[in-house]
Amino acid sequence: MATVAELRERLRRPLERELAEGCHDGVVVGGLERLLATVGKPFADVRALLDGYAGWPPPRRADAVRAALASLASADAADREDDRSAAGDGAPGGAHAGDAEAGGAMGVADLLEAEIGERRVDLGAQAARKLAEIGLRSYRDVLHHAPRRWEDRRALPGFAAAAGLEKATVVGTVVGRKLVPTRRGGGVLRVVLEDAFGERLTALWFHQPWVEKQVFPGQRLIVTGRVKRRGRSTELNVEGYEVDDEGPSLSTGRIVAVYPSTQGLAQAYLRRAVDRTLRALPPLPDTLPRRLRADLDLVDLDRAWRDVHQPPDEAGLQRALRRLKFDEFLLLELRVLLQRDLGAGRGYATADDDAAAFAGALPYALTSAQARALEEIRADLAAPRQMARLLMGDVGSGKTAVAAGAAWTVVRAGAQAAVMAPTELLARQHLGSFTEVLWPLGVRVDLLVGGMGARDRAEARARLASGATDVAVGTHALIQEGVEFRDLGLAVVDEEHRFGVEQRRRLIRGAPDVLVMTATPIPRSLALTLYGDLDVSVLDELPPGRTPVATRLVRASQRPAVYRELWAELRDAGHQAYVVAPLVEDSEALDEVVSATSLFDDLRALLPAEARLGLVHGRLAPAEKDAVMQAFRDHRLDVLVATTVVEVGVDVPNATAMVVENAERFGLAQLHQLRGRVGRGDAPGRCVLVAGEASRATMARLRVVERHTDGFLIAERDLELRGPGELRGTRQSGLPDLTFGDLAADVGVIEQARDVAKRMLAASPALDAPWAAGLRAALRRRERAVGFRQTL
């Protein structure tokens, strides 16, 4: 009985002969079905690739045969790989991972890294110069030049059929052209095309005279545009076109890749360059173990790259994209987790008596979300590795109480905790909150901020150094030169994005456990990538008594009524209000956008004389800014006009109303966080969003905030609508532009990739096992492209 390898060889030979003969009728076609039904029976993937072969045109047949041969070659390589590693070597999910940089793969790597100018693959005499215009310098660059979209051109309509369509893509041969002058200049280029059935169509280019020099009689053109009937003739107003290369077409009769390009670099040329590169490449070794690929239902890497460039069908394209997305996110997760580089933990266990004492000291019961987050943090504190955890929840969700519980565990073990806030006012608020909970337990809470007198600062520093202070609450003053802790065991950083990386590192230089807090709702996909070096705890419920802020969206024309209602509430109920603007001062470039300074002047004129107004923005000196905020907190102001500096602010229980001007200029998650500043007392809060620009799309986006109160749902929608690069801070964070992945849509793939990355690093913490060589090489290649935000 023949072995599988022998059957593979018996199938390969006629397929190679078929390809050499051009895949025309009469060579193998008649017997191919019989061959596949007998010799090809063990090879389901090959049978699937060639199913329907007899009815296809030669170009599609050739593609299918090449794909089938690549599949057979890939199976050969896998068998050789299995022979080398039959015993396995500890790779997660299977025997080994197809080392992309070792053994027989060296030839593949050598070819991929070669410069196009070396002409190892003939892409044309000017290929190196042409392809360098779009950043392609090596054959790996060509392989990795991902399509930006795909077009189904398997059955382009003839001109007769296209005449009944509103818009069409058609292919035809140029039989004539004429540039017709117009009064406005530029002219109309009329190009007569003929299809395979002898029908004719006139393609029109308006005010593009240069096209005349790019199309010639005898050329095959693929044109897309709007179709018009002119009596018995058909015209097409061209929106885009391609010149189809000589030889078997790579631009028709198939699903066609459309690549990022530049003017003068034709799509047909790029397809030909990719095709020749793919033909020259032996099967690409895989970076993932075979069993892992099977468990996750992922196609081979070689199959994925070939099918993403030359899809056999829709299903094949989706399988290819899923594999390449997974690889993209896996490399990102490996990079982030390798960066984390956590040290040994101190093992701060929480005794049952201590947990009960803390619960008894609280003036309220923890919500289930708070209790869950505190348990996750306590488990981290007791673990043998350093804690690095993100605690996120809406304004008012109770993050401070959870952080106080963590500090209590550390203090009971004899160490100290530090809480760093971005402003003095917020630090003083935290001081009050921590003192309220921890002072009854005998914990000594101290303050260290820049606004303290020299003597007070010196005394506070001395208490820190001696250990007389258990919990230090402060600003960046905690990390200034001369500040020493006797034994810092826990660092809590509130709204860490307000601090620079070096500032955060100075606080945690002794490798304490780290808890990062934020009130900005972060989509799970970003929490797994942008904050991927942190474990995540989520506070997704508000404490009893807190009601969501009622939100109303209005147009700019309703602004006078908004402020009349606002002043009536403040006058009659004695409440206070924030009015938020996107700019500090007016800008000529943004003349329709309201600034805080002009709004302050307008409101002084609009509101009665007894209305007490204040103005705060980021250009004020810190002391001046804090003075205004304190005046508002003390109710010496009725209305505080501000920029987003109030986003991270102190509690003002009497503030019940907020107006956000030009709400379209803010992100949805940012609007949600802003409105969390009101309604923090006994009276419910309300927020009015004033849309300065009221297009249908703008109003639909802002209605997400109007209708929803779940910050995480809003953040997910923000991510979908604007993308990760537009969310606050991520453009500067180094989060990569993904080629295949979509942070909004691929959460499941991201979670899967993170799980695999953790398993791989558990098996090989430095990723230095032989099975990981391919992944290491890929990480090195992507070192600059795959970025991440450094939290620690």
GROMACS .gro file of C-alpha atoms in nm, residues 26-245:
model
  220
   26GLY     CA    1  -0.736   1.861  -2.288
   27VAL     CA    2  -0.419   1.824  -2.088
   28VAL     CA    3  -0.531   1.683  -1.754
   29VAL     CA    4  -0.883   1.823  -1.723
   30GLY     CA    5  -1.062   1.510  -1.832
   31GLY     CA    6  -0.883   1.288  -1.586
   32LEU     CA    7  -0.839   1.531  -1.300
   33GLU     CA    8  -1.166   1.440  -1.132
   34ARG     CA    9  -1.071   1.069  -1.141
   35LEU     CA   10  -0.722   1.147  -1.012
   36LEU     CA   11  -0.858   1.348  -0.719
   37ALA     CA   12  -1.117   1.081  -0.637
   38THR     CA   13  -0.849   0.809  -0.616
   39VAL     CA   14  -0.494   0.930  -0.555
   40GLY     CA   15  -0.618   1.260  -0.405
   41LYS     CA   16  -0.859   1.101  -0.160
   42PRO     CA   17  -0.640   1.166   0.152
   43PHE     CA   18  -0.593   1.534   0.056
   44ALA     CA   19  -0.920   1.714   0.131
   45ASP     CA   20  -0.759   2.059   0.108
   46VAL     CA   21  -0.633   1.988  -0.247
   47ARG     CA   22  -0.971   1.847  -0.354
   48ALA     CA   23  -1.142   2.159  -0.221
   49LEU     CA   24  -0.901   2.389  -0.406
   50LEU     CA   25  -0.969   2.212  -0.740
   51ASP     CA   26  -1.343   2.153  -0.701
   52GLY     CA   27  -1.511   2.287  -1.018
   53TYR     CA   28  -1.183   2.301  -1.215
   54ALA     CA   29  -1.331   2.197  -1.552
   55GLY     CA   30  -1.559   2.499  -1.568
   56TRP     CA   31  -1.294   2.761  -1.494
   57PRO     CA   32  -1.094   2.982  -1.734
   58PRO     CA   33  -0.719   2.905  -1.760
   59PRO     CA   34  -0.602   3.190  -1.531
   60ARG     CA   35  -0.819   3.068  -1.244
   61ARG     CA   36  -0.713   2.707  -1.310
   62ALA     CA   37  -0.348   2.809  -1.289
   63ASP     CA   38  -0.406   2.982  -0.955
   64ALA     CA   39  -0.582   2.677  -0.816
   65VAL     CA   40  -0.310   2.437  -0.933
   66ARG     CA   41  -0.040   2.658  -0.780
   67ALA     CA   42  -0.235   2.665  -0.453
   68ALA     CA   43  -0.272   2.287  -0.460
   69LEU     CA   44   0.101   2.237  -0.523
   70ALA     CA   45   0.182   2.477  -0.238
   71SER     CA   46  -0.045   2.277  -0.008
   72LEU     CA   47   0.132   1.953  -0.102
   73ALA     CA   48   0.473   2.115  -0.050
   74SER     CA   49   0.363   2.252   0.287
   75ALA     CA   50   0.259   1.902   0.394
   76ASP     CA   51   0.600   1.769   0.283
   77ALA     CA   52   0.774   2.033   0.495
   78ALA     CA   53   0.553   1.951   0.792
   79ASP     CA   54   0.639   1.583   0.764
   80ARG     CA   55   1.010   1.660   0.761
   81GLU     CA   56   0.958   1.885   1.060
   82ASP     CA   57   0.777   1.607   1.247
   83ASP     CA   58   1.061   1.366   1.171
   84ARG     CA   59   1.309   1.612   1.326
   85SER     CA   60   1.100   1.675   1.638
   86ALA     CA   61   0.892   1.362   1.688
   87ALA     CA   62   0.955   1.369   2.061
   88GLY     CA   63   0.847   1.736   2.107
   89ASP     CA   64   1.032   2.006   2.296
   90GLY     CA   65   0.783   2.179   2.522
   91ALA     CA   66   0.615   2.418   2.277
   92PRO     CA   67   0.263   2.503   2.395
   93GLY     CA   68  -0.006   2.326   2.197
   94GLY     CA   69   0.206   2.071   2.012
   95ALA     CA   70   0.531   1.909   1.917
   96HIS     CA   71   0.710   2.217   1.787
   97ALA     CA   72   0.647   2.546   1.617
   98GLY     CA   73   0.809   2.532   1.273
   99ASP     CA   74   1.124   2.734   1.342
  100ALA     CA   75   1.117   3.005   1.076
  101GLU     CA   76   1.488   3.078   1.106
  102ALA     CA   77   1.638   2.729   1.127
  103GLY     CA   78   1.713   2.428   0.911
  104GLY     CA   79   1.545   2.412   0.572
  105ALA     CA   80   1.376   2.745   0.635
  106MET     CA   81   1.702   2.932   0.594
  107GLY     CA   82   1.648   2.947   0.218
  108VAL     CA   83   1.308   3.109   0.263
  109ALA     CA   84   1.441   3.364   0.511
  110ASP     CA   85   1.741   3.438   0.289
  111LEU     CA   86   1.517   3.509  -0.010
  112LEU     CA   87   1.270   3.718   0.187
  113GLU     CA   88   1.541   3.938   0.335
  114ALA     CA   89   1.710   3.994  -0.003
  115GLU     CA   90   1.687   4.344  -0.150
  116ILE     CA   91   1.468   4.373  -0.461
  117GLY     CA   92   1.765   4.534  -0.637
  118GLU     CA   93   1.953   4.202  -0.613
  119ARG     CA   94   1.701   4.063  -0.866
  120ARG     CA   95   1.675   3.725  -0.696
  121VAL     CA   96   1.322   3.729  -0.834
  122ASP     CA   97   1.268   3.902  -1.168
  123LEU     CA   98   1.018   4.179  -1.097
  124GLY     CA   99   1.144   4.398  -1.382
  125ALA     CA  100   1.450   4.613  -1.444
  126GLN     CA  101   1.304   4.916  -1.264
  127ALA     CA  102   1.134   4.724  -0.983
  128ALA     CA  103   1.369   4.839  -0.704
  129ARG     CA  104   1.313   5.205  -0.791
  130LYS     CA  105   0.939   5.176  -0.850
  131LEU     CA  106   0.860   4.971  -0.541
  132ALA     CA  107   1.079   5.188  -0.319
  133GLU     CA  108   0.828   5.469  -0.386
  134ILE     CA  109   0.581   5.284  -0.162
  135GLY     CA  110   0.840   5.163   0.088
  136LEU     CA  111   0.902   4.814  -0.053
  137ARG     CA  112   1.272   4.731  -0.051
  138SER     CA  113   1.293   4.358   0.016
  139TYR     CA  114   1.094   4.057  -0.100
  140ARG     CA  115   0.952   4.031   0.251
  141ASP     CA  116   0.817   4.384   0.205
  142VAL     CA  117   0.645   4.268  -0.113
  143LEU     CA  118   0.495   3.966   0.062
  144HIS     CA  119   0.378   4.180   0.355
  145HIS     CA  120   0.233   4.458   0.135
  146ALA     CA  121  -0.123   4.387   0.243
  147PRO     CA  122  -0.418   4.469   0.017
  148ARG     CA  123  -0.637   4.752   0.140
  149ARG     CA  124  -0.946   4.592  -0.012
  150TRP     CA  125  -1.060   4.321  -0.254
  151GLU     CA  126  -1.289   4.331  -0.556
  152ASP     CA  127  -1.486   4.035  -0.689
  153ARG     CA  128  -1.406   4.026  -1.059
  154ARG     CA  129  -1.482   3.662  -1.118
  155ALA     CA  130  -1.769   3.749  -1.351
  156LEU     CA  131  -1.740   4.105  -1.485
  157PRO     CA  132  -2.041   4.200  -1.696
  158GLY     CA  133  -2.013   4.243  -2.070
  159PHE     CA  134  -2.092   4.588  -2.208
  160ALA     CA  135  -2.448   4.484  -2.301
  161ALA     CA  136  -2.521   4.375  -1.945
  162ALA     CA  137  -2.345   4.679  -1.796
  163ALA     CA  138  -2.577   4.909  -1.991
  164GLY     CA  139  -2.858   4.823  -1.748
  165LEU     CA  140  -2.653   4.898  -1.435
  166GLU     CA  141  -2.613   5.226  -1.248
  167LYS     CA  142  -2.245   5.159  -1.170
  168ALA     CA  143  -2.018   4.891  -1.308
  169THR     CA  144  -1.665   4.758  -1.344
  170VAL     CA  145  -1.595   4.630  -1.695
  171VAL     CA  146  -1.296   4.519  -1.900
  172GLY     CA  147  -1.229   4.595  -2.266
  173THR     CA  148  -0.966   4.665  -2.529
  174VAL     CA  149  -0.895   5.022  -2.643
  175VAL     CA  150  -0.992   5.067  -3.009
  176GLY     CA  151  -0.989   5.448  -3.023
  177ARG     CA  152  -0.948   5.768  -2.823
  178LYS     CA  153  -1.011   6.139  -2.865
  179LEU     CA  154  -0.961   6.443  -2.643
  180VAL     CA  155  -1.254   6.681  -2.691
  181PRO     CA  156  -1.183   7.042  -2.579
  182THR     CA  157  -1.431   7.217  -2.350
  183ARG     CA  158  -1.489   7.583  -2.270
  184ARG     CA  159  -1.357   7.542  -1.917
  185GLY     CA  160  -1.038   7.377  -2.035
  186GLY     CA  161  -0.910   7.034  -1.951
  187GLY     CA  162  -1.140   6.868  -2.201
  188VAL     CA  163  -1.314   6.531  -2.207
  189LEU     CA  164  -1.116   6.223  -2.305
  190ARG     CA  165  -1.337   5.974  -2.492
  191VAL     CA  166  -1.193   5.623  -2.513
  192VAL     CA  167  -1.380   5.357  -2.709
  193LEU     CA  168  -1.351   5.008  -2.561
  194GLU     CA  169  -1.451   4.673  -2.709
  195ASP     CA  170  -1.535   4.368  -2.499
  196ALA     CA  171  -1.486   3.999  -2.576
  197PHE     CA  172  -1.828   3.985  -2.747
  198GLY     CA  173  -1.758   4.271  -2.986
  199GLU     CA  174  -1.981   4.519  -2.800
  200ARG     CA  175  -1.850   4.875  -2.762
  201LEU     CA  176  -1.862   5.131  -2.481
  202THR     CA  177  -1.724   5.484  -2.449
  203ALA     CA  178  -1.529   5.558  -2.131
  204LEU     CA  179  -1.519   5.929  -2.037
  205TRP     CA  180  -1.249   6.111  -1.835
  206PHE     CA  181  -1.344   6.471  -1.745
  207HIS     CA  182  -1.068   6.732  -1.702
  208GLN     CA  183  -0.789   6.472  -1.689
  209PRO     CA  184  -0.601   6.534  -2.016
  210TRP     CA  185  -0.292   6.351  -1.892
  211VAL     CA  186  -0.478   6.019  -1.917
  212GLU     CA  187  -0.455   6.048  -2.298
  213LYS     CA  188  -0.082   5.976  -2.272
  214GLN     CA  189  -0.142   5.667  -2.057
  215VAL     CA  190  -0.390   5.471  -2.270
  216PHE     CA  191  -0.324   5.339  -2.621
  217PRO     CA  192  -0.507   5.129  -2.880
  218GLY     CA  193  -0.468   4.760  -2.807
  219GLN     CA  194  -0.445   4.801  -2.430
  220ARG     CA  195  -0.684   4.612  -2.205
  221LEU     CA  196  -0.845   4.850  -1.955
  222ILE     CA  197  -1.047   4.773  -1.645
  223VAL     CA  198  -1.269   5.073  -1.577
  224THR     CA  199  -1.513   5.151  -1.295
  225GLY     CA  200  -1.774   5.425  -1.300
  226ARG     CA  201  -2.133   5.534  -1.347
  227VAL     CA  202  -2.308   5.406  -1.658
  228LYS     CA  203  -2.526   5.622  -1.885
  229ARG     CA  204  -2.723   5.534  -2.197
  230ARG     CA  205  -2.694   5.781  -2.489
  231GLY     CA  206  -2.951   5.657  -2.740
  232ARG     CA  207  -2.821   5.322  -2.859
  233SER     CA  208  -2.470   5.375  -2.719
  234THR     CA  209  -2.337   5.326  -2.365
  235GLU     CA  210  -2.106   5.564  -2.182
  236LEU     CA  211  -1.921   5.521  -1.853
  237ASN     CA  212  -1.798   5.818  -1.648
  238VAL     CA  213  -1.470   5.679  -1.518
  239GLU     CA  214  -1.406   5.693  -1.142
  240GLY     CA  215  -1.107   5.459  -1.152
  241TYR     CA  216  -0.919   5.249  -1.403
  242GLU     CA  217  -0.636   5.001  -1.440
  243VAL     CA  218  -0.425   4.891  -1.733
  244ASP     CA  219  -0.434   4.512  -1.745
  245ASP     CA  220  -0.086   4.369  -1.801
   0.00000   0.00000   0.00000
